Amino acid sequence: MLDAIYNRRSIRKYKPDKVPSDILNHILDAGRAAPSGKNKQPWKFVIYGGEKKKELLAVMKSGLNRERKGEAHLPASGQGLPDAYNTLRIMEEAPVILMVINTYGKSPFDEITADERVTEIVDTLSIGAAIENMLLKAQDLGIGTLWIANTCFAYSELARYMNVKGQLVGAVALGYANEMPKARPRKRLEDITEYHF
């Protein structure tokens, strides 16, 4: 597992080969095994491939186009749209898209109380652990992945299309890598840690 931690890369180029369902199930099961606050297991994974993936991504594109044309739901984040279109291109190339839902969450456009916000943070931490488990298991199985947050720009369209009960957190692209990126820089350990004994 240590090899997977240090050797995993975000993959943005994929081969067209299908990912066998037994490999997908091993990856999903690793997500299911993640720890979660109060053992709520607040995740749901919805997998898209083939024509259904094309439908999903057409919906995402319509949301990105809405944002670009000035009907922005995230007006202060417009500088991120070019990257979101690039992410869409990557998702189109990847054979499998795994959408991640917080089954207890609410839309980011809904008002919530401070108590609900704390609960949302705990659930999001739990979901992050599940996603990381899946990324590492995928690495062990020779599957490339990209953890995606750019679904936020098309949140309303995607949530409506998927009929989401809860909060759409993001996505993961999966497939056989068609690139071998070098490690990206990391902050020095001493720059991100403090010890208080």
GROMACS .gro file of C-alpha atoms in nm:
model
  197
    1MET     CA    1   0.000   0.000   0.000
    2LEU     CA    2   0.291   0.238   0.064
    3ASP     CA    3   0.392   0.202  -0.300
    4ALA     CA    4   0.042   0.305  -0.405
    5ILE     CA    5   0.054   0.612  -0.179
    6TYR     CA    6   0.382   0.738  -0.322
    7ASN     CA    7   0.346   0.622  -0.683
    8ARG     CA    8  -0.016   0.715  -0.759
    9ARG     CA    9  -0.059   0.997  -1.009
   10SER     CA   10  -0.360   1.190  -1.134
   11ILE     CA   11  -0.426   1.053  -1.482
   12ARG     CA   12  -0.558   1.281  -1.754
   13LYS     CA   13  -0.509   1.053  -2.057
   14TYR     CA   14  -0.680   0.715  -2.085
   15LYS     CA   15  -0.677   0.415  -2.314
   16PRO     CA   16  -1.021   0.315  -2.450
   17ASP     CA   17  -1.004  -0.033  -2.289
   18LYS     CA   18  -1.299  -0.120  -2.066
   19VAL     CA   19  -1.242  -0.174  -1.696
   20PRO     CA   20  -1.371  -0.522  -1.599
   21SER     CA   21  -1.659  -0.522  -1.351
   22ASP     CA   22  -1.471  -0.740  -1.102
   23ILE     CA   23  -1.191  -0.481  -1.087
   24LEU     CA   24  -1.449  -0.203  -1.041
   25ASN     CA   25  -1.608  -0.399  -0.759
   26HIS     CA   26  -1.271  -0.440  -0.581
   27ILE     CA   27  -1.218  -0.063  -0.609
   28LEU     CA   28  -1.568   0.016  -0.479
   29ASP     CA   29  -1.528  -0.232  -0.195
   30ALA     CA   30  -1.213  -0.051  -0.084
   31GLY     CA   31  -1.422   0.268  -0.063
   32ARG     CA   32  -1.686   0.087   0.139
   33ALA     CA   33  -1.420  -0.018   0.391
   34ALA     CA   34  -1.323   0.342   0.476
   35PRO     CA   35  -1.372   0.481   0.828
   36SER     CA   36  -1.656   0.728   0.878
   37GLY     CA   37  -1.774   0.958   1.155
   38LYS     CA   38  -2.025   0.772   1.378
   39ASN     CA   39  -1.996   0.488   1.123
   40LYS     CA   40  -2.260   0.667   0.913
   41GLN     CA   41  -2.098   0.557   0.586
   42PRO     CA   42  -2.244   0.865   0.415
   43TRP     CA   43  -2.137   0.770   0.062
   44LYS     CA   44  -2.309   0.643  -0.246
   45PHE     CA   45  -2.122   0.565  -0.568
   46VAL     CA   46  -2.300   0.588  -0.903
   47ILE     CA   47  -2.104   0.443  -1.193
   48TYR     CA   48  -2.141   0.558  -1.554
   49GLY     CA   49  -1.999   0.409  -1.871
   50GLY     CA   50  -2.085   0.384  -2.240
   51GLU     CA   51  -2.394   0.572  -2.361
   52LYS     CA   52  -2.504   0.660  -2.007
   53LYS     CA   53  -2.167   0.827  -1.948
   54LYS     CA   54  -2.215   1.028  -2.269
   55GLU     CA   55  -2.557   1.143  -2.144
   56LEU     CA   56  -2.414   1.242  -1.805
   57LEU     CA   57  -2.131   1.441  -1.962
   58ALA     CA   58  -2.366   1.616  -2.206
   59VAL     CA   59  -2.557   1.733  -1.900
   60MET     CA   60  -2.233   1.850  -1.738
   61LYS     CA   61  -2.141   2.039  -2.056
   62SER     CA   62  -2.478   2.216  -2.055
   63GLY     CA   63  -2.406   2.335  -1.701
   64LEU     CA   64  -2.058   2.459  -1.793
   65ASN     CA   65  -2.207   2.643  -2.093
   66ARG     CA   66  -2.469   2.804  -1.866
   67GLU     CA   67  -2.193   2.926  -1.634
   68ARG     CA   68  -1.990   3.061  -1.925
   69LYS     CA   69  -2.286   3.246  -2.079
   70GLY     CA   70  -2.339   3.457  -1.769
   71GLU     CA   71  -2.605   3.259  -1.582
   72ALA     CA   72  -2.342   3.166  -1.327
   73HIS     CA   73  -2.433   2.990  -1.005
   74LEU     CA   74  -2.067   3.034  -0.901
   75PRO     CA   75  -1.989   3.384  -1.032
   76ALA     CA   76  -1.675   3.434  -0.821
   77SER     CA   77  -1.524   3.110  -0.952
   78GLY     CA   78  -1.543   3.181  -1.326
   79GLN     CA   79  -1.164   3.169  -1.362
   80GLY     CA   80  -1.193   2.794  -1.305
   81LEU     CA   81  -1.416   2.732  -1.607
   82PRO     CA   82  -1.137   2.665  -1.860
   83ASP     CA   83  -1.004   2.394  -1.630
   84ALA     CA   84  -1.357   2.254  -1.592
   85TYR     CA   85  -1.389   2.221  -1.971
   86ASN     CA   86  -1.053   2.041  -1.975
   87THR     CA   87  -1.178   1.812  -1.699
   88LEU     CA   88  -1.487   1.738  -1.910
   89ARG     CA   89  -1.259   1.636  -2.199
   90ILE     CA   90  -1.072   1.400  -1.965
   91MET     CA   91  -1.400   1.253  -1.839
   92GLU     CA   92  -1.508   1.193  -2.199
   93GLU     CA   93  -1.189   0.996  -2.261
   94ALA     CA   94  -1.200   0.788  -1.942
   95PRO     CA   95  -1.406   0.468  -1.983
   96VAL     CA   96  -1.569   0.495  -1.639
   97ILE     CA   97  -1.695   0.787  -1.433
   98LEU     CA   98  -1.780   0.729  -1.069
   99MET     CA   99  -2.005   0.998  -0.922
  100VAL     CA  100  -1.988   1.041  -0.545
  101ILE     CA  101  -2.287   1.142  -0.334
  102ASN     CA  102  -2.312   1.237   0.034
  103THR     CA  103  -2.641   1.065   0.116
  104TYR     CA  104  -2.696   1.290   0.420
  105GLY     CA  105  -2.589   1.618   0.256
  106LYS     CA  106  -2.778   1.905   0.100
  107SER     CA  107  -2.716   2.112  -0.209
  108PRO     CA  108  -2.437   2.369  -0.161
  109PHE     CA  109  -2.696   2.629  -0.266
  110ASP     CA  110  -2.920   2.550   0.033
  111GLU     CA  111  -2.894   2.742   0.360
  112ILE     CA  112  -2.788   2.521   0.649
  113THR     CA  113  -2.736   2.571   1.022
  114ALA     CA  114  -2.399   2.566   1.197
  115ASP     CA  115  -2.482   2.221   1.336
  116GLU     CA  116  -2.564   2.094   0.988
  117ARG     CA  117  -2.239   2.245   0.857
  118VAL     CA  118  -2.035   2.057   1.119
  119THR     CA  119  -2.214   1.734   1.027
  120GLU     CA  120  -2.145   1.805   0.658
  121ILE     CA  121  -1.774   1.854   0.734
  122VAL     CA  122  -1.756   1.520   0.917
  123ASP     CA  123  -1.937   1.344   0.633
  124THR     CA  124  -1.710   1.507   0.374
  125LEU     CA  125  -1.402   1.391   0.566
  126SER     CA  126  -1.546   1.040   0.568
  127ILE     CA  127  -1.617   1.052   0.194
  128GLY     CA  128  -1.264   1.178   0.132
  129ALA     CA  129  -1.133   0.869   0.310
  130ALA     CA  130  -1.353   0.646   0.093
  131ILE     CA  131  -1.232   0.815  -0.226
  132GLU     CA  132  -0.867   0.788  -0.122
  133ASN     CA  133  -0.917   0.417  -0.046
  134MET     CA  134  -1.056   0.371  -0.397
  135LEU     CA  135  -0.774   0.566  -0.561
  136LEU     CA  136  -0.512   0.356  -0.382
  137LYS     CA  137  -0.688   0.027  -0.460
  138ALA     CA  138  -0.717   0.133  -0.825
  139GLN     CA  139  -0.343   0.205  -0.829
  140ASP     CA  140  -0.274  -0.142  -0.689
  141LEU     CA  141  -0.491  -0.293  -0.964
  142GLY     CA  142  -0.324  -0.098  -1.245
  143ILE     CA  143  -0.613   0.144  -1.297
  144GLY     CA  144  -0.552   0.517  -1.340
  145THR     CA  145  -0.773   0.770  -1.166
  146LEU     CA  146  -0.850   1.140  -1.148
  147TRP     CA  147  -1.031   1.285  -0.847
  148ILE     CA  148  -1.267   1.554  -0.983
  149ALA     CA  149  -1.433   1.853  -0.814
  150ASN     CA  150  -1.519   2.049  -1.132
  151THR     CA  151  -1.865   1.895  -1.130
  152CYS     CA  152  -1.952   2.190  -0.903
  153PHE     CA  153  -1.997   2.419  -1.203
  154ALA     CA  154  -2.281   2.199  -1.332
  155TYR     CA  155  -2.411   2.099  -0.990
  156SER     CA  156  -2.778   2.181  -1.053
  157GLU     CA  157  -2.793   2.009  -1.392
  158LEU     CA  158  -2.607   1.698  -1.276
  159ALA     CA  159  -2.807   1.664  -0.952
  160ARG     CA  160  -3.133   1.697  -1.146
  161TYR     CA  161  -3.025   1.445  -1.412
  162MET     CA  162  -2.904   1.195  -1.153
  163ASN     CA  163  -3.207   1.256  -0.930
  164VAL     CA  164  -2.969   1.300  -0.638
  165LYS     CA  165  -3.104   1.247  -0.289
  166GLY     CA  166  -2.830   1.415  -0.089
  167GLN     CA  167  -2.528   1.615  -0.203
  168LEU     CA  168  -2.323   1.556  -0.517
  169VAL     CA  169  -1.965   1.573  -0.386
  170GLY     CA  170  -1.765   1.511  -0.702
  171ALA     CA  171  -1.644   1.239  -0.933
  172VAL     CA  172  -1.360   1.002  -1.009
  173ALA     CA  173  -1.249   0.913  -1.362
  174LEU     CA  174  -1.116   0.557  -1.399
  175GLY     CA  175  -0.941   0.368  -1.675
  176TYR     CA  176  -0.613   0.231  -1.798
  177ALA     CA  177  -0.359   0.513  -1.806
  178ASN     CA  178  -0.226   0.634  -2.138
  179GLU     CA  179   0.043   0.847  -1.971
  180MET     CA  180   0.291   0.825  -1.687
  181PRO     CA  181   0.310   1.171  -1.527
  182LYS     CA  182   0.600   1.265  -1.304
  183ALA     CA  183   0.536   1.342  -0.940
  184ARG     CA  184   0.415   1.695  -0.883
  185PRO     CA  185   0.587   1.909  -0.619
  186ARG     CA  186   0.483   1.870  -0.259
  187LYS     CA  187   0.527   2.118   0.022
  188ARG     CA  188   0.810   2.040   0.261
  189LEU     CA  189   0.709   1.852   0.574
  190GLU     CA  190   0.846   2.129   0.796
  191ASP     CA  191   0.625   2.385   0.614
  192ILE     CA  192   0.301   2.202   0.689
  193THR     CA  193   0.355   2.070   1.041
  194GLU     CA  194   0.374   2.209   1.392
  195TYR     CA  195   0.465   2.011   1.702
  196HIS     CA  196   0.331   2.107   2.045
  197PHE     CA  197   0.450   1.867   2.315
   0.00000   0.00000   0.00000
